[in-house]
PDB file of C-alpha atoms in Angstrom:
ATOM      1  CA  MET A   8       7.257  25.180   0.932  1.00  0.00           C
ATOM      2  CA  HIS A   9       9.691  27.762  -0.415  1.00  0.00           C
ATOM      3  CA  LEU A  10      10.025  26.648  -4.014  1.00  0.00           C
ATOM      4  CA  HIS A  11       7.513  26.013  -6.777  1.00  0.00           C
ATOM      5  CA  ALA A  12       8.418  25.566 -10.428  1.00  0.00           C
ATOM      6  CA  GLU A  13       7.401  28.419 -12.722  1.00  0.00           C
ATOM      7  CA  LEU A  14       8.484  26.560 -15.863  1.00  0.00           C
ATOM      8  CA  THR A  15       7.420  22.937 -16.258  1.00  0.00           C
ATOM      9  CA  SER A  16       7.458  20.228 -18.911  1.00  0.00           C
ATOM     10  CA  GLN A  17       3.998  18.722 -19.435  1.00  0.00           C
ATOM     11  CA  LEU A  18       3.050  15.757 -21.589  1.00  0.00           C
ATOM     12  CA  ASN A  19      -0.375  15.196 -23.137  1.00  0.00           C
ATOM     13  CA  ILE A  20      -1.029  11.483 -22.502  1.00  0.00           C
ATOM     14  CA  ILE A  21      -4.344  11.091 -24.320  1.00  0.00           C
ATOM     15  CA  LYS A  22      -2.534   9.492 -27.267  1.00  0.00           C
ATOM     16  CA  PRO A  23      -1.999   5.685 -27.444  1.00  0.00           C
ATOM     17  CA  GLU A  24       1.179   4.349 -25.833  1.00  0.00           C
ATOM     18  CA  GLU A  25       2.751   3.639 -29.228  1.00  0.00           C
ATOM     19  CA  GLU A  26       2.365   7.266 -30.293  1.00  0.00           C
ATOM     20  CA  LEU A  27       3.726   8.537 -26.988  1.00  0.00           C
ATOM     21  CA  LEU A  28       6.837   6.426 -27.476  1.00  0.00           C
ATOM     22  CA  LEU A  29       7.304   7.652 -31.035  1.00  0.00           C
ATOM     23  CA  GLN A  30       7.214  11.332 -30.035  1.00  0.00           C
ATOM     24  CA  MET A  31       9.918  10.866 -27.411  1.00  0.00           C
ATOM     25  CA  ARG A  32      13.542  11.675 -28.049  1.00  0.00           C
ATOM     26  CA  LYS A  33      15.211   8.668 -29.664  1.00  0.00           C
ATOM     27  CA  ALA A  34      17.616   8.239 -26.733  1.00  0.00           C
ATOM     28  CA  THR A  35      14.741   8.297 -24.220  1.00  0.00           C
ATOM     29  CA  ARG A  36      12.806   5.660 -26.138  1.00  0.00           C
ATOM     30  CA  TYR A  37      15.955   3.541 -26.319  1.00  0.00           C
ATOM     31  CA  GLU A  38      16.510   3.736 -22.549  1.00  0.00           C
ATOM     32  CA  ILE A  39      12.926   2.649 -21.843  1.00  0.00           C
ATOM     33  CA  LYS A  40      13.192  -0.345 -24.166  1.00  0.00           C
ATOM     34  CA  LYS A  41      16.604  -1.183 -22.724  1.00  0.00           C
ATOM     35  CA  GLY A  42      15.177  -1.156 -19.204  1.00  0.00           C
ATOM     36  CA  ILE A  43      12.389  -3.517 -20.223  1.00  0.00           C
ATOM     37  CA  LYS A  44      14.818  -5.827 -22.023  1.00  0.00           C
ATOM     38  CA  GLU A  45      17.175  -5.946 -19.034  1.00  0.00           C
ATOM     39  CA  ASN A  46      14.262  -6.820 -16.731  1.00  0.00           C
ATOM     40  CA  ILE A  47      14.662  -3.842 -14.459  1.00  0.00           C
ATOM     41  CA  LYS A  48      12.017  -4.303 -11.785  1.00  0.00           C
ATOM     42  CA  ILE A  49       9.588  -1.464 -11.077  1.00  0.00           C
ATOM     43  CA  THR A  50       7.460  -1.607  -7.925  1.00  0.00           C
ATOM     44  CA  THR A  51       5.151   0.862  -6.185  1.00  0.00           C
ATOM     45  CA  SER A  52       4.258   1.509  -2.570  1.00  0.00           C
ATOM     46  CA  THR A  53       1.713   3.466  -0.532  1.00  0.00           C
ATOM     47  CA  ASP A  54       3.325   2.525   2.779  1.00  0.00           C
ATOM     48  CA  GLU A  55       4.337   5.551   4.872  1.00  0.00           C
ATOM     49  CA  LYS A  56       7.302   3.604   6.229  1.00  0.00           C
ATOM     50  CA  ASP A  57       8.919   3.668   2.794  1.00  0.00           C
ATOM     51  CA  ILE A  58       9.169   7.458   2.920  1.00  0.00           C
ATOM     52  CA  GLN A  59      12.162   7.127   5.254  1.00  0.00           C
ATOM     53  CA  LYS A  60      14.005   5.079   2.624  1.00  0.00           C
ATOM     54  CA  PHE A  61      13.092   7.588  -0.066  1.00  0.00           C
ATOM     55  CA  TYR A  62      14.240  10.467   2.129  1.00  0.00           C
ATOM     56  CA  ASP A  63      17.577   8.762   2.813  1.00  0.00           C
ATOM     57  CA  LEU A  64      18.112   8.286  -0.915  1.00  0.00           C
ATOM     58  CA  GLN A  65      17.144  11.895  -1.569  1.00  0.00           C
ATOM     59  CA  ILE A  66      19.783  13.040   0.932  1.00  0.00           C
ATOM     60  CA  GLU A  67      22.358  10.913  -0.894  1.00  0.00           C
ATOM     61  CA  THR A  68      21.272  12.395  -4.224  1.00  0.00           C
ATOM     62  CA  ALA A  69      21.326  15.942  -2.841  1.00  0.00           C
ATOM     63  CA  LYS A  70      24.914  15.575  -1.654  1.00  0.00           C
ATOM     64  CA  ARG A  71      25.967  14.250  -5.035  1.00  0.00           C
ATOM     65  CA  GLN A  72      24.092  16.849  -7.091  1.00  0.00           C
ATOM     66  CA  LYS A  73      24.516  19.725  -4.611  1.00  0.00           C
ATOM     67  CA  PHE A  74      20.946  20.815  -3.922  1.00  0.00           C
ATOM     68  CA  VAL A  75      18.942  21.382  -0.738  1.00  0.00           C
ATOM     69  CA  PRO A  76      16.360  18.591  -0.227  1.00  0.00           C
ATOM     70  CA  PHE A  77      12.946  18.907   1.386  1.00  0.00           C
ATOM     71  CA  SER A  78      12.640  17.829   5.006  1.00  0.00           C
ATOM     72  CA  TYR A  79      11.498  14.368   6.052  1.00  0.00           C
ATOM     73  CA  LYS A  80       8.501  15.898   7.832  1.00  0.00           C
ATOM     74  CA  PHE A  81       7.388  17.708   4.683  1.00  0.00           C
ATOM     75  CA  LEU A  82       7.700  14.597   2.507  1.00  0.00           C
ATOM     76  CA  HIS A  83       5.995  12.375   5.070  1.00  0.00           C
ATOM     77  CA  GLU A  84       3.026  14.683   5.645  1.00  0.00           C
ATOM     78  CA  GLN A  85       2.524  15.252   1.934  1.00  0.00           C
ATOM     79  CA  PHE A  86       2.663  11.523   1.226  1.00  0.00           C
ATOM     80  CA  LYS A  87       0.319  10.733   4.119  1.00  0.00           C
ATOM     81  CA  ILE A  88      -2.355  13.197   2.987  1.00  0.00           C
ATOM     82  CA  PHE A  89      -2.356  12.147  -0.674  1.00  0.00           C
ATOM     83  CA  ALA A  90      -2.226   8.448   0.246  1.00  0.00           C
ATOM     84  CA  GLU A  91      -5.526   8.730   2.129  1.00  0.00           C
ATOM     85  CA  ASN A  92      -7.368   8.770  -1.205  1.00  0.00           C
ATOM     86  CA  GLY A  93      -4.909   6.677  -3.203  1.00  0.00           C
ATOM     87  CA  ASN A  94      -3.502   9.736  -4.957  1.00  0.00           C
ATOM     88  CA  VAL A  95       0.201   9.011  -4.536  1.00  0.00           C
ATOM     89  CA  LEU A  96       2.602   6.207  -5.385  1.00  0.00           C
ATOM     90  CA  LEU A  97       6.237   5.779  -4.437  1.00  0.00           C
ATOM     91  CA  TYR A  98       8.023   4.116  -7.365  1.00  0.00           C
ATOM     92  CA  LYS A  99      11.196   2.070  -7.039  1.00  0.00           C
ATOM     93  CA  ALA A 100      13.506   0.679  -9.733  1.00  0.00           C
ATOM     94  CA  GLU A 101      15.766  -2.290  -8.935  1.00  0.00           C
ATOM     95  CA  PHE A 102      18.130  -4.510 -10.889  1.00  0.00           C
ATOM     96  CA  GLU A 103      19.247  -7.809  -9.386  1.00  0.00           C
ATOM     97  CA  ASN A 104      18.089  -6.585  -5.955  1.00  0.00           C
ATOM     98  CA  LYS A 105      20.132  -3.387  -6.276  1.00  0.00           C
ATOM     99  CA  LEU A 106      18.260  -0.120  -5.786  1.00  0.00           C
ATOM    100  CA  LEU A 107      18.633   2.203  -8.772  1.00  0.00           C
ATOM    101  CA  ALA A 108      16.119   5.011  -8.410  1.00  0.00           C
ATOM    102  CA  GLN A 109      12.910   6.158  -6.753  1.00  0.00           C
ATOM    103  CA  ALA A 110      10.187   8.665  -7.585  1.00  0.00           C
ATOM    104  CA  PHE A 111       7.332  10.317  -5.683  1.00  0.00           C
ATOM    105  CA  ILE A 112       4.349  10.600  -8.071  1.00  0.00           C
ATOM    106  CA  ILE A 113       1.094  12.399  -7.249  1.00  0.00           C
ATOM    107  CA  PHE A 114      -2.135  11.575  -9.118  1.00  0.00           C
ATOM    108  CA  TYR A 115      -4.755  14.270  -8.712  1.00  0.00           C
ATOM    109  CA  GLY A 116      -7.645  15.434 -10.860  1.00  0.00           C
ATOM    110  CA  ARG A 117      -6.718  15.001 -14.509  1.00  0.00           C
ATOM    111  CA  GLU A 118      -2.977  15.248 -13.915  1.00  0.00           C
ATOM    112  CA  ALA A 119      -0.118  13.108 -12.627  1.00  0.00           C
ATOM    113  CA  VAL A 120       2.919  14.949 -11.259  1.00  0.00           C
ATOM    114  CA  TYR A 121       6.510  13.753 -11.009  1.00  0.00           C
ATOM    115  CA  HIS A 122       7.070  15.609  -7.766  1.00  0.00           C
ATOM    116  CA  TYR A 123      10.388  14.257  -6.472  1.00  0.00           C
ATOM    117  CA  GLY A 124      13.039  11.816  -7.575  1.00  0.00           C
ATOM    118  CA  ALA A 125      16.232  10.271  -6.230  1.00  0.00           C
ATOM    119  CA  SER A 126      18.833   7.798  -7.436  1.00  0.00           C
ATOM    120  CA  THR A 127      21.827   5.841  -6.247  1.00  0.00           C
ATOM    121  CA  ASP A 128      25.253   6.566  -7.672  1.00  0.00           C
ATOM    122  CA  GLU A 129      25.213   3.169  -9.381  1.00  0.00           C
ATOM    123  CA  GLY A 130      21.694   3.787 -10.637  1.00  0.00           C
ATOM    124  CA  ARG A 131      22.916   6.530 -12.933  1.00  0.00           C
ATOM    125  CA  HIS A 132      24.379   3.818 -15.165  1.00  0.00           C
ATOM    126  CA  TYR A 133      21.027   2.047 -15.620  1.00  0.00           C
ATOM    127  CA  PRO A 134      17.775   3.179 -17.270  1.00  0.00           C
ATOM    128  CA  GLY A 135      15.748   2.698 -14.091  1.00  0.00           C
ATOM    129  CA  ALA A 136      14.652   6.343 -13.877  1.00  0.00           C
ATOM    130  CA  TYR A 137      13.387   6.244 -17.470  1.00  0.00           C
ATOM    131  CA  LEU A 138      11.393   3.095 -16.850  1.00  0.00           C
ATOM    132  CA  ILE A 139       9.858   4.573 -13.690  1.00  0.00           C
ATOM    133  CA  GLN A 140       8.555   7.522 -15.693  1.00  0.00           C
ATOM    134  CA  TRP A 141       7.130   5.280 -18.394  1.00  0.00           C
ATOM    135  CA  GLU A 142       5.338   3.102 -15.842  1.00  0.00           C
ATOM    136  CA  ALA A 143       3.985   6.211 -14.091  1.00  0.00           C
ATOM    137  CA  ILE A 144       2.731   7.595 -17.407  1.00  0.00           C
ATOM    138  CA  LYS A 145       0.917   4.333 -18.116  1.00  0.00           C
ATOM    139  CA  GLU A 146      -0.586   4.355 -14.618  1.00  0.00           C
ATOM    140  CA  ALA A 147      -1.837   7.897 -15.182  1.00  0.00           C
ATOM    141  CA  LYS A 148      -3.441   6.808 -18.452  1.00  0.00           C
ATOM    142  CA  ASN A 149      -5.110   3.870 -16.700  1.00  0.00           C
ATOM    143  CA  ARG A 150      -6.569   6.326 -14.183  1.00  0.00           C
ATOM    144  CA  GLY A 151      -8.107   8.332 -16.991  1.00  0.00           C
ATOM    145  CA  MET A 152      -5.750  11.282 -16.666  1.00  0.00           C
ATOM    146  CA  THR A 153      -4.903  13.497 -19.605  1.00  0.00           C
ATOM    147  CA  ARG A 154      -1.626  15.125 -18.596  1.00  0.00           C
ATOM    148  CA  TYR A 155       1.679  14.077 -17.060  1.00  0.00           C
ATOM    149  CA  ASN A 156       3.569  16.919 -15.425  1.00  0.00           C
ATOM    150  CA  PHE A 157       7.332  16.431 -15.150  1.00  0.00           C
ATOM    151  CA  TRP A 158       7.431  19.560 -12.958  1.00  0.00           C
ATOM    152  CA  GLY A 159      10.342  21.972 -13.035  1.00  0.00           C
ATOM    153  CA  VAL A 160      12.709  22.462 -15.949  1.00  0.00           C
ATOM    154  CA  ALA A 161      15.367  25.088 -16.544  1.00  0.00           C
ATOM    155  CA  PRO A 162      14.888  27.885 -19.081  1.00  0.00           C
ATOM    156  CA  GLU A 163      16.595  27.033 -22.348  1.00  0.00           C
ATOM    157  CA  GLY A 164      20.270  27.978 -22.229  1.00  0.00           C
ATOM    158  CA  ASN A 165      20.431  28.465 -18.438  1.00  0.00           C
ATOM    159  CA  SER A 166      23.088  25.943 -17.427  1.00  0.00           C
ATOM    160  CA  ASP A 167      23.340  27.364 -13.887  1.00  0.00           C
ATOM    161  CA  HIS A 168      19.704  26.737 -13.002  1.00  0.00           C
ATOM    162  CA  ARG A 169      18.842  24.194 -10.297  1.00  0.00           C
ATOM    163  CA  PHE A 170      16.918  22.058 -12.797  1.00  0.00           C
ATOM    164  CA  ALA A 171      19.502  22.211 -15.598  1.00  0.00           C
ATOM    165  CA  GLY A 172      20.717  18.654 -15.085  1.00  0.00           C
ATOM    166  CA  LEU A 173      17.224  17.182 -15.052  1.00  0.00           C
ATOM    167  CA  SER A 174      15.800  19.214 -17.918  1.00  0.00           C
ATOM    168  CA  LEU A 175      17.286  17.132 -20.736  1.00  0.00           C
ATOM    169  CA  PHE A 176      15.935  13.981 -19.066  1.00  0.00           C
ATOM    170  CA  LYS A 177      12.434  15.409 -18.599  1.00  0.00           C
ATOM    171  CA  ARG A 178      12.121  17.041 -22.010  1.00  0.00           C
ATOM    172  CA  GLY A 179      13.188  13.798 -23.651  1.00  0.00           C
ATOM    173  CA  PHE A 180       9.708  12.359 -23.074  1.00  0.00           C
ATOM    174  CA  GLY A 181       8.222  14.715 -25.639  1.00  0.00           C
ATOM    175  CA  GLY A 182       6.300  17.155 -23.482  1.00  0.00           C
ATOM    176  CA  GLU A 183       5.907  20.900 -23.961  1.00  0.00           C
ATOM    177  CA  ASP A 184       7.160  23.679 -21.708  1.00  0.00           C
ATOM    178  CA  PHE A 185       4.470  25.483 -19.727  1.00  0.00           C
ATOM    179  CA  GLN A 186       5.189  28.835 -18.068  1.00  0.00           C
ATOM    180  CA  TYR A 187       3.283  29.817 -14.910  1.00  0.00           C
ATOM    181  CA  LEU A 188       2.798  33.383 -13.711  1.00  0.00           C
ATOM    182  CA  PRO A 189       5.487  34.203 -11.109  1.00  0.00           C
ATOM    183  CA  ALA A 190       4.361  34.776  -7.526  1.00  0.00           C
ATOM    184  CA  GLN A 191       3.472  38.367  -6.667  1.00  0.00           C
ATOM    185  CA  ASP A 192       4.169  39.946  -3.259  1.00  0.00           C
ATOM    186  CA  LEU A 193       1.916  42.394  -1.422  1.00  0.00           C
ATOM    187  CA  ILE A 194       4.237  44.230   0.984  1.00  0.00           C
ATOM    188  CA  ILE A 195       2.642  44.933   4.374  1.00  0.00           C
ATOM    189  CA  ASN A 196       5.724  45.525   6.510  1.00  0.00           C
ATOM    190  CA  LYS A 197       8.765  46.788   4.584  1.00  0.00           C
ATOM    191  CA  PRO A 198      11.477  46.045   7.218  1.00  0.00           C
ATOM    192  CA  LYS A 199      10.257  42.476   7.724  1.00  0.00           C
ATOM    193  CA  TYR A 200       9.802  42.040   3.991  1.00  0.00           C
ATOM    194  CA  LEU A 201      13.388  43.131   3.363  1.00  0.00           C
ATOM    195  CA  LEU A 202      14.668  40.623   5.922  1.00  0.00           C
ATOM    196  CA  ASN A 203      12.607  37.856   4.337  1.00  0.00           C
ATOM    197  CA  TYR A 204      13.799  38.912   0.874  1.00  0.00           C
ATOM    198  CA  ILE A 205      17.435  38.570   1.948  1.00  0.00           C
ATOM    199  CA  VAL A 206      16.771  35.107   3.409  1.00  0.00           C
ATOM    200  CA  GLU A 207      14.989  33.998   0.229  1.00  0.00           C
ATOM    201  CA  PHE A 208      17.771  35.422  -1.937  1.00  0.00           C
ATOM    202  CA  LEU A 209      20.422  33.475  -0.039  1.00  0.00           C
ATOM    203  CA  ARG A 210      18.301  30.316  -0.112  1.00  0.00           C
ATOM    204  CA  ASN A 211      17.845  30.590  -3.873  1.00  0.00           C
ATOM    205  CA  ARG A 212      21.581  31.096  -4.365  1.00  0.00           C
ATOM    206  CA  LEU A 213      22.179  27.970  -2.306  1.00  0.00           C
ATOM    207  CA  ARG A 214      19.685  26.057  -4.447  1.00  0.00           C
ATOM    208  CA  GLY A 215      21.362  27.250  -7.636  1.00  0.00           C
ATOM    209  CA  LEU A 216      18.487  29.430  -8.852  1.00  0.00           C
TER     210      LEU A 216
END
């Protein structure tokens, strides 16, 4: 895996659901209530076969939003391993049998992580993605977890960052930014390190980092 988020948005979910809703951005709270009112259907799956559908939707999303998606093999193996102990759910939002959005959520230890997401072009006009997050937050609370990690967000003011488009969505749920220590390299072979550095630099440029 070549990319881990150094800056994430994390939500303390110990509070009652009513308080969590109140601390959200007004627009986020509105979208959740709108999704419930419009009877958007949220379902979950632990079936490995559904990873192919999620991957296909991620490819569609990647083309639309211009980012490099993870491979099917990576997604499948990750899902398979976490599913062995019931630590992953694949969420799906639908309206009148039309697919709107999907999300890959990991539940581990005291934390739930919004690891990957994807949406249809039509789904952008519905609050399905908001409702998925709310249902995942409630599931995490039911499992006794204390934190919901929305994963990567862009630094404030960095409109060119890969996560810039998602950051407003994620921060709208009322979480706080958490900065991790950047990875440190111990150089063993300088020529090979330089080659790897160039490859990583080009990959990051392609990803919009």
